[in-house]
Coordinates of C-alpha atoms in Angstrom, one line a residue:
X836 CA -12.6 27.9 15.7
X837 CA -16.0 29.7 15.0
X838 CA -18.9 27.9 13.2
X839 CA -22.1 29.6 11.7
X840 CA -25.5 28.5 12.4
X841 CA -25.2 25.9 9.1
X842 CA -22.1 24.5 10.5
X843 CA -20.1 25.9 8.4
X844 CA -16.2 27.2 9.2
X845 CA -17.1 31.1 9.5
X846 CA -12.9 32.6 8.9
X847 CA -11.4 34.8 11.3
X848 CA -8.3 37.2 11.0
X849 CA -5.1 36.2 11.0
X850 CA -3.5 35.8 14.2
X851 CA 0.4 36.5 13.8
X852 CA 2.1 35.6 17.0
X853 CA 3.7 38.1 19.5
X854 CA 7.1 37.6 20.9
X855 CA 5.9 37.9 24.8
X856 CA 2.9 35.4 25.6
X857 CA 4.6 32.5 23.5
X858 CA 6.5 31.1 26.3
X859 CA 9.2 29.4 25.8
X860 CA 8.6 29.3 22.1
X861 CA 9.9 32.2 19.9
X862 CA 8.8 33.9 17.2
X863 CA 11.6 32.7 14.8
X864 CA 11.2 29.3 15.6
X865 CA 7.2 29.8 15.2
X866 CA 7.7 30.9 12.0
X867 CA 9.8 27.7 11.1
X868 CA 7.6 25.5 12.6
X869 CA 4.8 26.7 10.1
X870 CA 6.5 27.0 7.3
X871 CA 7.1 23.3 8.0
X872 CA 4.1 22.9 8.3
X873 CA 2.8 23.9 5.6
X874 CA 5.4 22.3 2.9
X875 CA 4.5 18.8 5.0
X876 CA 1.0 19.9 5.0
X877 CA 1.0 19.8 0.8
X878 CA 3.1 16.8 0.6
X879 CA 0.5 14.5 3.0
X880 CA -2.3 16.0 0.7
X881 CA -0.5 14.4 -2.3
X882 CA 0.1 11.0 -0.2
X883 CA -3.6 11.1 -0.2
X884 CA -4.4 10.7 -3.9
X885 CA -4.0 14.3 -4.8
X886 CA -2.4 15.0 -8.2
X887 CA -1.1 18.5 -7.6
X888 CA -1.9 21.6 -4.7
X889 CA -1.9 25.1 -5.5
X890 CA -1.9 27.2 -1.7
X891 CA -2.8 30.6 -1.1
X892 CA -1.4 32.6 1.6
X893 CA -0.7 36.4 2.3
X894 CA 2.4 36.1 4.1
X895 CA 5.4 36.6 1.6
X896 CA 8.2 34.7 4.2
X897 CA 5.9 31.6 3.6
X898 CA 6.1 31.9 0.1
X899 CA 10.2 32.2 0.5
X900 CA 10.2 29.2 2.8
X901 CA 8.1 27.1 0.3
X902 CA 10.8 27.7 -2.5
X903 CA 13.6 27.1 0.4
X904 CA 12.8 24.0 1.1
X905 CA 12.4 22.1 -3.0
X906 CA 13.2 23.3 -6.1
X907 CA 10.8 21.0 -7.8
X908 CA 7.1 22.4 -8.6
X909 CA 5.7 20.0 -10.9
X910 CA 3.9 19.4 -7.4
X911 CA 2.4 22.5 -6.4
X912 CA 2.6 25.7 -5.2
X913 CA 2.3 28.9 -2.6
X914 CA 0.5 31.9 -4.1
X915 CA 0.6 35.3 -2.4
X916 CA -2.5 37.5 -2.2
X917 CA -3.1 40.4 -0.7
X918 CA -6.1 39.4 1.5
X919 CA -6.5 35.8 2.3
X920 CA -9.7 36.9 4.0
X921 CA -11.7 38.3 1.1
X922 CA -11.8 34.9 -0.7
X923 CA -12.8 33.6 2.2
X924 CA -16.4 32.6 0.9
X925 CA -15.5 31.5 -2.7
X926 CA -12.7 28.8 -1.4
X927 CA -14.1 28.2 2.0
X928 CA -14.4 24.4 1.7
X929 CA -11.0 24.4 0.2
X930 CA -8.5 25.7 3.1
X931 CA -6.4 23.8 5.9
X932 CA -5.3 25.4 9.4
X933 CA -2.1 25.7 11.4
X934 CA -2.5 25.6 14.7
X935 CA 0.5 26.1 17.2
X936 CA -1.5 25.6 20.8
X937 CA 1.3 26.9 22.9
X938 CA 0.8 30.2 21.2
X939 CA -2.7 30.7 21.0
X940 CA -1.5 31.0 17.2
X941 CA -3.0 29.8 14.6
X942 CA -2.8 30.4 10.7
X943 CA -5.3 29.9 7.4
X944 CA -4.7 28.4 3.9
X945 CA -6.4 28.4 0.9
X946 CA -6.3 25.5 -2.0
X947 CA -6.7 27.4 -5.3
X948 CA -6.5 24.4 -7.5
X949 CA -6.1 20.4 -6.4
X950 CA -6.4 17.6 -9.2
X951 CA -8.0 14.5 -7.4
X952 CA -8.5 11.2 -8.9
X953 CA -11.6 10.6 -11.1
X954 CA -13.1 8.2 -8.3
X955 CA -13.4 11.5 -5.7
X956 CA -15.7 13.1 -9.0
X957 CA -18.7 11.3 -8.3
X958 CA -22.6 12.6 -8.7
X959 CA -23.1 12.3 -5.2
X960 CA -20.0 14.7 -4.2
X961 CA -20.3 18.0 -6.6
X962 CA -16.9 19.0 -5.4
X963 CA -14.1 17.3 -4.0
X964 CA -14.4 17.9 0.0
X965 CA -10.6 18.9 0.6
X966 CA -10.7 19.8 4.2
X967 CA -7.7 20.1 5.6
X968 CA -7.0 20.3 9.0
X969 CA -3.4 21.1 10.9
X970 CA -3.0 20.6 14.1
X971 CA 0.4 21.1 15.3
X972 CA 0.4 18.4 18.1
X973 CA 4.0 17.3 19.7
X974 CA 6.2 16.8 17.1
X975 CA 3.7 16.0 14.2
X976 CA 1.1 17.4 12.0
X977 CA -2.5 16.0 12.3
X978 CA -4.9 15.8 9.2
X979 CA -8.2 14.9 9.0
X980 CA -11.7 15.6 7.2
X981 CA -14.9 15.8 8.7
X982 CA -16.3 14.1 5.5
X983 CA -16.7 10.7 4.9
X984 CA -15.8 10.9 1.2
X985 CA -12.0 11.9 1.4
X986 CA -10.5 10.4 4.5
X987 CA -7.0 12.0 6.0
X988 CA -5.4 10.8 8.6
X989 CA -2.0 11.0 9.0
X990 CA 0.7 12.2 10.8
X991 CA 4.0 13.3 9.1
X992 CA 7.3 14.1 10.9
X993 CA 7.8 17.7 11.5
X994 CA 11.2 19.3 12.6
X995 CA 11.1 21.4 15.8
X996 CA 12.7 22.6 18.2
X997 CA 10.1 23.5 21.0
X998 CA 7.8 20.6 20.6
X999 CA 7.8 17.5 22.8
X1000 CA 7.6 13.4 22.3
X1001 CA 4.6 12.3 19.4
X1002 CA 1.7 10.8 21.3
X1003 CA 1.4 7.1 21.1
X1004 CA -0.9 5.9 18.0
X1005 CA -2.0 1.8 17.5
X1006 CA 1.3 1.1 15.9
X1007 CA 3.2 1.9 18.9
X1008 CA 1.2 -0.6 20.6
X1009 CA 1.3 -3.0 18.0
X1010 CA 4.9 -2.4 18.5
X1011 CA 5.2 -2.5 22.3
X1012 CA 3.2 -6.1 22.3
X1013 CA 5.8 -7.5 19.6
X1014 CA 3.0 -7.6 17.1
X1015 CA 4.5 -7.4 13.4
X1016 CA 2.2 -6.7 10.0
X1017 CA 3.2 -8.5 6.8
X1018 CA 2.2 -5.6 3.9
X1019 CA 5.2 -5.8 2.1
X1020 CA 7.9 -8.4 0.9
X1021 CA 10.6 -5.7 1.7
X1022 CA 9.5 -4.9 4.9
X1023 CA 11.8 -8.1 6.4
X1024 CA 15.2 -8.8 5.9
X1025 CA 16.6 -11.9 3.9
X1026 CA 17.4 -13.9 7.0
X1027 CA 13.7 -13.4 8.0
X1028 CA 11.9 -14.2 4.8
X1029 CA 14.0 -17.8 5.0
X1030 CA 13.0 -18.7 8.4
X1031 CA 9.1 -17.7 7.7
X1032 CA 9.2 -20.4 4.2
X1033 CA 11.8 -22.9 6.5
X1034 CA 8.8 -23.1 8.3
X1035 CA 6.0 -23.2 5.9
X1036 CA 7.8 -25.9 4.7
X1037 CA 7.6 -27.7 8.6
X1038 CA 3.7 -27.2 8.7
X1039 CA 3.2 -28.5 5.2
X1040 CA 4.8 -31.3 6.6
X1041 CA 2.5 -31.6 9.4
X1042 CA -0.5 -30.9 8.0
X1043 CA 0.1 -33.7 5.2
X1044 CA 0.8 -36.6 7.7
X1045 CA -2.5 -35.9 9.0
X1046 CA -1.3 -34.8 12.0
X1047 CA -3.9 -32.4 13.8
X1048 CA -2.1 -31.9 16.9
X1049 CA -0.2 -28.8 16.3
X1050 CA -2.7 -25.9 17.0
X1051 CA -1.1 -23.2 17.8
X1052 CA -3.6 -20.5 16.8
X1053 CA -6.6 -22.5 19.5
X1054 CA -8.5 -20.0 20.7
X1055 CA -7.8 -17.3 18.1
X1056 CA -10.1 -15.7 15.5
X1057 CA -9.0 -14.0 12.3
X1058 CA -11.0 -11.5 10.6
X1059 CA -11.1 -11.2 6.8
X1060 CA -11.7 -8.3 4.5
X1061 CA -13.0 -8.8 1.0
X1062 CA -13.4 -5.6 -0.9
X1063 CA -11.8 -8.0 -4.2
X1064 CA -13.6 -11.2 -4.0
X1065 CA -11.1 -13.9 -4.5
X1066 CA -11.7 -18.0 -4.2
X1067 CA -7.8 -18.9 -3.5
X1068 CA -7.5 -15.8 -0.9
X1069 CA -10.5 -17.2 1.1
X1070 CA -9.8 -20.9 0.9
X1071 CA -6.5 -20.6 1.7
X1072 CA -6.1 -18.3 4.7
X1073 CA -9.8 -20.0 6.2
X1074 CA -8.9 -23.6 5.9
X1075 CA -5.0 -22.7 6.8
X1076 CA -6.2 -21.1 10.3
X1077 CA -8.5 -24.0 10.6
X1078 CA -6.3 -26.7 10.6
X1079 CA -4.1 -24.9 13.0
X1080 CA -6.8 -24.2 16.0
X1081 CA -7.9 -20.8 14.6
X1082 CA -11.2 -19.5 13.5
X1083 CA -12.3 -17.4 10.7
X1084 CA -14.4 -14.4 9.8
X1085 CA -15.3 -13.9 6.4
X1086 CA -16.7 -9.8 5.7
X1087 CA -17.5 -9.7 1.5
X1088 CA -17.7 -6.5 -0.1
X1089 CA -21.4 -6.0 1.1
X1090 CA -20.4 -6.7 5.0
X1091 CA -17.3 -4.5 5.0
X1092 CA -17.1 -0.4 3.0
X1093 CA -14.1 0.9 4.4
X1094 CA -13.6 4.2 3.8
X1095 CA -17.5 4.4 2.7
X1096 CA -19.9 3.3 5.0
X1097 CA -17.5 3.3 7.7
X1098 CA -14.1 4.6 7.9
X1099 CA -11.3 2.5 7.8
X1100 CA -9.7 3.9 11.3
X1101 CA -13.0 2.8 13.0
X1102 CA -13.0 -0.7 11.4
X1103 CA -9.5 -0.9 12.1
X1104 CA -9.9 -0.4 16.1
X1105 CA -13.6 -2.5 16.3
X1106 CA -11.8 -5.8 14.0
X1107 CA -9.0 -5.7 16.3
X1108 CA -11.3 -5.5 19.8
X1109 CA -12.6 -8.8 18.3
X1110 CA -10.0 -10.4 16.5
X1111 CA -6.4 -11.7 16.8
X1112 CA -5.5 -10.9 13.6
X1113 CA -6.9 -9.1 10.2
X1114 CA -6.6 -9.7 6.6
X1115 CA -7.6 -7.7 3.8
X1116 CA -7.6 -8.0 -0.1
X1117 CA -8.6 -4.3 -0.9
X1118 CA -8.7 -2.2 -4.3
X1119 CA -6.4 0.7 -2.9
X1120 CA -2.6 0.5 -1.6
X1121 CA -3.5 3.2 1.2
X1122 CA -6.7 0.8 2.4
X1123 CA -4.2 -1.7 3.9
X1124 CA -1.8 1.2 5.0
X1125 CA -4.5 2.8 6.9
X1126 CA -5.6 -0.4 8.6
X1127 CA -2.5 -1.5 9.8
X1128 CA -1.6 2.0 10.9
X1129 CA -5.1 2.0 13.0
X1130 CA -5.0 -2.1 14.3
X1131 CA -3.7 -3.2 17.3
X1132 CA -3.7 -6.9 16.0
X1133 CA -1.7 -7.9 13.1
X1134 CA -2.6 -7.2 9.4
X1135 CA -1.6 -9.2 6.6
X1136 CA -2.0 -7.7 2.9
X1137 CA -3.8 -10.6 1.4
X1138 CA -3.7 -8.1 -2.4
X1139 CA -3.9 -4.3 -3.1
X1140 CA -3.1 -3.0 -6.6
X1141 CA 0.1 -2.2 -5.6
X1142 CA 1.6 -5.6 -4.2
X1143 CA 1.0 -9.2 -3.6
X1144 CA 3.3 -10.0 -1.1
X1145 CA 1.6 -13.7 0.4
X1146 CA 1.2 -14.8 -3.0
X1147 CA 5.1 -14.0 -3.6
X1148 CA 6.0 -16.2 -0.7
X1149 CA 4.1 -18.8 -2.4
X1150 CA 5.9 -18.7 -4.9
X1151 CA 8.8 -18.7 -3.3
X1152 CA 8.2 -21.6 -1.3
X1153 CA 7.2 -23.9 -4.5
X1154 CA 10.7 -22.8 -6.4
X1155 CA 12.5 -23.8 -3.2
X1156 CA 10.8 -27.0 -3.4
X1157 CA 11.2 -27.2 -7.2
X1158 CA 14.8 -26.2 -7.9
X1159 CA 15.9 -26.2 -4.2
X1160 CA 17.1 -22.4 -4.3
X1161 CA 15.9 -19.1 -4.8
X1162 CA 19.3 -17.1 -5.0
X1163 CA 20.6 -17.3 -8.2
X1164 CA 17.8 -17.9 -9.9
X1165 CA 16.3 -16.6 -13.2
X1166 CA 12.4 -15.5 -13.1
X1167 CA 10.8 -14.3 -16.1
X1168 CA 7.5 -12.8 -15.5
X1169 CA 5.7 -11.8 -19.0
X1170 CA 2.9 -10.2 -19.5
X1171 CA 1.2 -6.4 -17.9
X1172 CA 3.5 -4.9 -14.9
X1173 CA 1.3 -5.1 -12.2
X1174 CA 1.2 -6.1 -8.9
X1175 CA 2.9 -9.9 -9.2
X1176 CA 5.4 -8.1 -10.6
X1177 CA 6.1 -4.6 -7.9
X1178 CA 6.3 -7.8 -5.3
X1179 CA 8.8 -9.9 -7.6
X1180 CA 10.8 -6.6 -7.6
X1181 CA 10.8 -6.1 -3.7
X1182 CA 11.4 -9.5 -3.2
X1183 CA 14.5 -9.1 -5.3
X1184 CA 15.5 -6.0 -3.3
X1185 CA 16.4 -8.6 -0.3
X1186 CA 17.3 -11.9 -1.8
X1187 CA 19.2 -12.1 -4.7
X1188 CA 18.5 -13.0 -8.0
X1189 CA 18.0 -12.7 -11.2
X1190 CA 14.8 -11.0 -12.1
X1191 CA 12.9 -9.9 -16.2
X1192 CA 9.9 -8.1 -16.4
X1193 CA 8.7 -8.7 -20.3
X1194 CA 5.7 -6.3 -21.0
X1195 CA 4.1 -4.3 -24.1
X1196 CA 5.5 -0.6 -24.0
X1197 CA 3.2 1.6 -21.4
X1198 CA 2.4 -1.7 -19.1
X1199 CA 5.8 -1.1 -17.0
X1200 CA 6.0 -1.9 -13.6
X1201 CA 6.3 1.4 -11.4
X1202 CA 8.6 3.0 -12.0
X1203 CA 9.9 3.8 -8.0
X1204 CA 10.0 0.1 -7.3
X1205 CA 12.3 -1.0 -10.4
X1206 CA 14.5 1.8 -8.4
X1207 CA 14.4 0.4 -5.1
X1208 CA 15.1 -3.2 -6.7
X1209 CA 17.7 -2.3 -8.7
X1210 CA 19.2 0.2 -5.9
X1211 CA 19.6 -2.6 -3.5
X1212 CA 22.4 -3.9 -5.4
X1213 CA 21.8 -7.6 -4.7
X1214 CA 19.9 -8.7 -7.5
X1215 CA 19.8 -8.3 -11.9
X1216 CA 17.0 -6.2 -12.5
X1217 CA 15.3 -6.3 -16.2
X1218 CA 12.5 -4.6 -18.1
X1219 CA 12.0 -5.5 -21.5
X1220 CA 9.4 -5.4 -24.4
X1221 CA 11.3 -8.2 -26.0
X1222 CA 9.1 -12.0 -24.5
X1223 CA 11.2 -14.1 -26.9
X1224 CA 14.6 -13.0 -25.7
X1225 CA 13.7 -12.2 -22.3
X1226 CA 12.8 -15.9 -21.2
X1227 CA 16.3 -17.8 -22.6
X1228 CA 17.8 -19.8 -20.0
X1229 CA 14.7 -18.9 -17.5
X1230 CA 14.5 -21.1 -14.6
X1231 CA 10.9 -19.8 -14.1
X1232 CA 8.1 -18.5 -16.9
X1233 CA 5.5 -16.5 -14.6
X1234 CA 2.5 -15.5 -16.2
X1235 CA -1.1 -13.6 -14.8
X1236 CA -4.1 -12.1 -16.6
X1237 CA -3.8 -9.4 -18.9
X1238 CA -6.8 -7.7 -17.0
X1239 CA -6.9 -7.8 -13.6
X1240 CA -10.1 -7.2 -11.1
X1241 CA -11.4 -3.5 -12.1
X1242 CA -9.8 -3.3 -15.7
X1243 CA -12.1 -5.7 -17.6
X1244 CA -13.0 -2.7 -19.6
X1245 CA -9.6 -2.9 -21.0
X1246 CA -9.9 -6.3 -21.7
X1247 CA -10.3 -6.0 -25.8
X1248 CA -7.9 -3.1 -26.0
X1249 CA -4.9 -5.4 -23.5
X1250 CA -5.9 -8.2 -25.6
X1251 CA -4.5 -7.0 -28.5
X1252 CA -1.6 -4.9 -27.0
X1253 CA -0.7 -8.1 -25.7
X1254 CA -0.8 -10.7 -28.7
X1255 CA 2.9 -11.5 -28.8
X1256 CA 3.1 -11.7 -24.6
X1257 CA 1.1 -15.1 -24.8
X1258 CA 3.2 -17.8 -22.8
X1259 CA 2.5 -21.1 -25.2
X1260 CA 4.7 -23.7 -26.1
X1261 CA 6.9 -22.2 -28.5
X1262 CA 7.6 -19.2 -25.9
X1263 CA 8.7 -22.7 -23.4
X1264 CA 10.9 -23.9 -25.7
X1265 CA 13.0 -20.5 -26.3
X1266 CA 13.3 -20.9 -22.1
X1267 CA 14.4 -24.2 -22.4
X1268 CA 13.6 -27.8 -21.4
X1269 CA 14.3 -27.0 -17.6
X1270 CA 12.0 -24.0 -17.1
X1271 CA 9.1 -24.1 -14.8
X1272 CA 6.0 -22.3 -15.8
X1273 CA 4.3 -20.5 -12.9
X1274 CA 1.1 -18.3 -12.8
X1275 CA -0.9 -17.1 -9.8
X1276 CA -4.6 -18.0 -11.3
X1277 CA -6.8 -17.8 -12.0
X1278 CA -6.1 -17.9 -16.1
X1279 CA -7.8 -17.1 -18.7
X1280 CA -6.9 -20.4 -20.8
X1281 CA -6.1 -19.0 -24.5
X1282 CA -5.3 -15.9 -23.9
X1283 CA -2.2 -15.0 -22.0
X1284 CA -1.4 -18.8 -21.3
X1285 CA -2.5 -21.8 -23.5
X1286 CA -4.0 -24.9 -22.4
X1287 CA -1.0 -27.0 -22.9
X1288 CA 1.4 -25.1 -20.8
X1289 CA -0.5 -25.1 -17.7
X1290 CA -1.1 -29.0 -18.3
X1291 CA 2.7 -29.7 -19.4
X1292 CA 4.6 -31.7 -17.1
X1293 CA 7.0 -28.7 -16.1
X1294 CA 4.1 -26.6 -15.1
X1295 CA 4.4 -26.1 -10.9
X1296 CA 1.0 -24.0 -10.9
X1297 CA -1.1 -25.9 -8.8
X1298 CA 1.5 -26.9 -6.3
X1299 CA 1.9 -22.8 -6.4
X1300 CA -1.6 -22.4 -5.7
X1301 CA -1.3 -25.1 -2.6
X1302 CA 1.6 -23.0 -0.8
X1303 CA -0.5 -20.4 -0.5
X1304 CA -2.2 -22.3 2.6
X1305 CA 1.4 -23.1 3.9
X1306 CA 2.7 -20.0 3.0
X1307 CA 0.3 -18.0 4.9
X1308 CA 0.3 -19.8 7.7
X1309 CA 3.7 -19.6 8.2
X1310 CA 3.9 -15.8 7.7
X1311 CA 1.0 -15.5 10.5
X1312 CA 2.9 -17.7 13.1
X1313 CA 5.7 -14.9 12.6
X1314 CA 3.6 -12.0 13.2
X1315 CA 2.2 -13.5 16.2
X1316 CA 5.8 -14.6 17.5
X1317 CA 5.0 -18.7 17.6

């Protein structure tokens, strides 16, 4: 690669392979490789918060192979132009490589067109920095920016035939040490899930005689990530690792930027050269992702938008204590689809039972995880925008704020969308006399639950809030193997 004097990427000619000097790699199979590589390349640009790619190439066979390989291009797509290199100066921060090392080969792209996120749009970046690099390294495709504002990282399977074994990355170590990261309720199997809240229900035990002698993380520190601030989250896992031998970090939003002042791969390897284990409550879904990816410790999604999966096994725990099962049961969650609700779904997707979602129209869950519940085939999936007939014969009412962290700006608007979601006493009785209510707090008393619900007799939601402690201990024994 040539840079200019301003370090900028100065582009040279296209390079097309010859068919002696390759080696044992042919020119067919070349080609193959990067027209892989380049339909890969514009699918991990998507799994990076990009809405839609447009590539420009002057090679006609790529554009074939692009429209071989899917027939859906609400997506993107592969322009041909005559000269790739003339544009080179009006879309020269916009371009990834392909680079086939073997050959001396490598190959240059052009976005036209990518629709990021609004966050990317800031004052401070004038243009999205879309940077794309390939690297077309044993059996994988490499991506990464030089920028600190859009980080990609990530390697993607790649079919071929002449490449060799993928080098080893920090969850194959994870892996080879038996290390295990809890990020989502699916991610175990039924049998699994039972033994982790079998035990949470032994330690409870424990720690409630008062009996301190059962410290089996001694000598072990955990370090916690706080980009979403969150009394219950802190309390919880910090008191639950003391009371078992372990120690502690708290990092609060102005201790810890990942992916802004430092990126998330680099606080993933430094947390783990320090730490036993990490937990993070993070904005972004891809946050945790990328830390457990990068950690050689175990990481435990304490909340993204996407899923709460400890909080789920809290909940869990307490209807186990409550009703004594959680097959067969009935949970009806009312109020916005968020990310209570994508974890009651993947939770359903491996134990069975019987699960509503009851939210205003345009406040559904995701739309890909009601598919992976329902496809599962264990459990009775439900969306409705029907509250009243939704919770008849309910074994559990489960309620959460109508805004959640980072949409208080909605609050007034969901307010109103949300009038007849409101989980009072009339909405109890429709579920009938035997239905717990259930709701993660904190509430907003008077708005999506009233006053006398969360004090009625049948309301479990401060013994809901206590299993988090016993809850999360019990998941981290399991991901350290105790």
């Amino acid at each position: 690669m040539n840079w200019s004097s301003k370090g900028r990427f100065r582009p040279q000619e296209r390079r097309w392979p010859r068919r002696r000097g390759c080696g044992s790699t042919r020119a067919d199979d070349l080609e193959e490789a990067e027209a892989v590589a380049v339909v890969r390349g514009m699918e991990a640009a998507l799994s990076f918060g990009l809405h839609r790619v447009f590539l420009l190439t002057d090679c006609q066979r790529l554009v074939s192979a692009f429209r071989d390989r899917t027939d859906d291009l609400s997506w993107g797509a592969l322009t041909l132009a005559p000269d790739t290199r003339a544009l080179a100066s009006r879309f020269e921060d916009f371009r990834f490589e392909f680079v086939h090392r073997s050959c001396n080969y490598e190959a240059r792209y052009w976005l036209l067109g990518v629709l990021v996120p609004p966050f990317l749009c800031s004052r401070r970046v004038r243009r999205p920095p879309l940077l794309l690099t390939l690297l077309y390294l044993t059996n994988s495709i490499r991506l990464f920016s030089p920028t600190r504002y859009l980080l990609l990282d990530h390697r993607v399977s790649c079919q071929a035939a002449t490449i060799a074994s993928p080098v080893s990355s920090s969850s194959d170590v994870k892996a080879k040490a038996g290390l295990k990261d809890f990020l989502h309720i699916s991610d175990f199997d039924k049998a699994t899930l039972l033994k982790i809240l079998e035990r949470a229900v032994e330690v409870k035990a424990l720690i409630k005689s008062g009996d301190r002698s059962f410290q089996p993380f001694k000598g072990k520190s955990m370090a916690m990530i706080f980009a979403k601030p969150s009394m219950r989250t802190r309390v919880s896992f910090e008191t639950g690792f003391f009371l078992l031998g372990g120690h502690a970090i708290y990092l609060g939003p102005n201790d810890i930027q990942m992916g802004k002042r430092e990126e998330t791969r680099d606080v993933a390897r430094v947390l783990s050269g320090y730490n036993d284990i990490i937990m993070a409550r993070v904005f972004a879904h891809q946050d945790i992702l990328d830390l457990a990816n990068y950690a050689t410790v175990p990481v435990v999604n304490g909340l993204t938008d996407y899923n709460h999966p400890v909080q789920i096994m809290a909940d869990a725990l307490t209807i186990i204590e409550h009703i004594g099962q959680l097959e067969g049961i009935k949970v009806v969650y009312v109020g916005d689809g968020n990310n209570i609700v994508h974890s009651w779904l993947l939770l359903a997707s491996v134990v069975p039972f019987h699960f509503v979602c009851a939210c205003p129209k345009g406040f559904e869950p995701d739309e890909e995880t009601v598919k992976k519940a329902r496809s599962a085939g264990i459990s009775k999936i439900e969306i409705t925008n029907e509250p009243k007939e939704a919770v008849k014969g309910a074994d559990v009412v489960y309620s959460d704020v109508w805004a959640s962290m980072g949409q208080k700006e909605e609050a007034e608007y969901r307010r109103k969308v949300f009038q007849e979601f409101q989980v009072n006493e009339d909405l109890m009785k429709l579920a009938g006399p035997k239905a717990y209510f259930m709701h993660c707090l904190p509430a907003e008393r008077g708005v999506e639950v009233t006053n006398g619900v969360i004090e009625a007799p049948n309301s479990i939601v401060f013994p809901q809030a206590e299993n988090r402690m016993h809850a999360q201990n019990a998941i981290m024994l399991h991901l350290f193997g105790l």
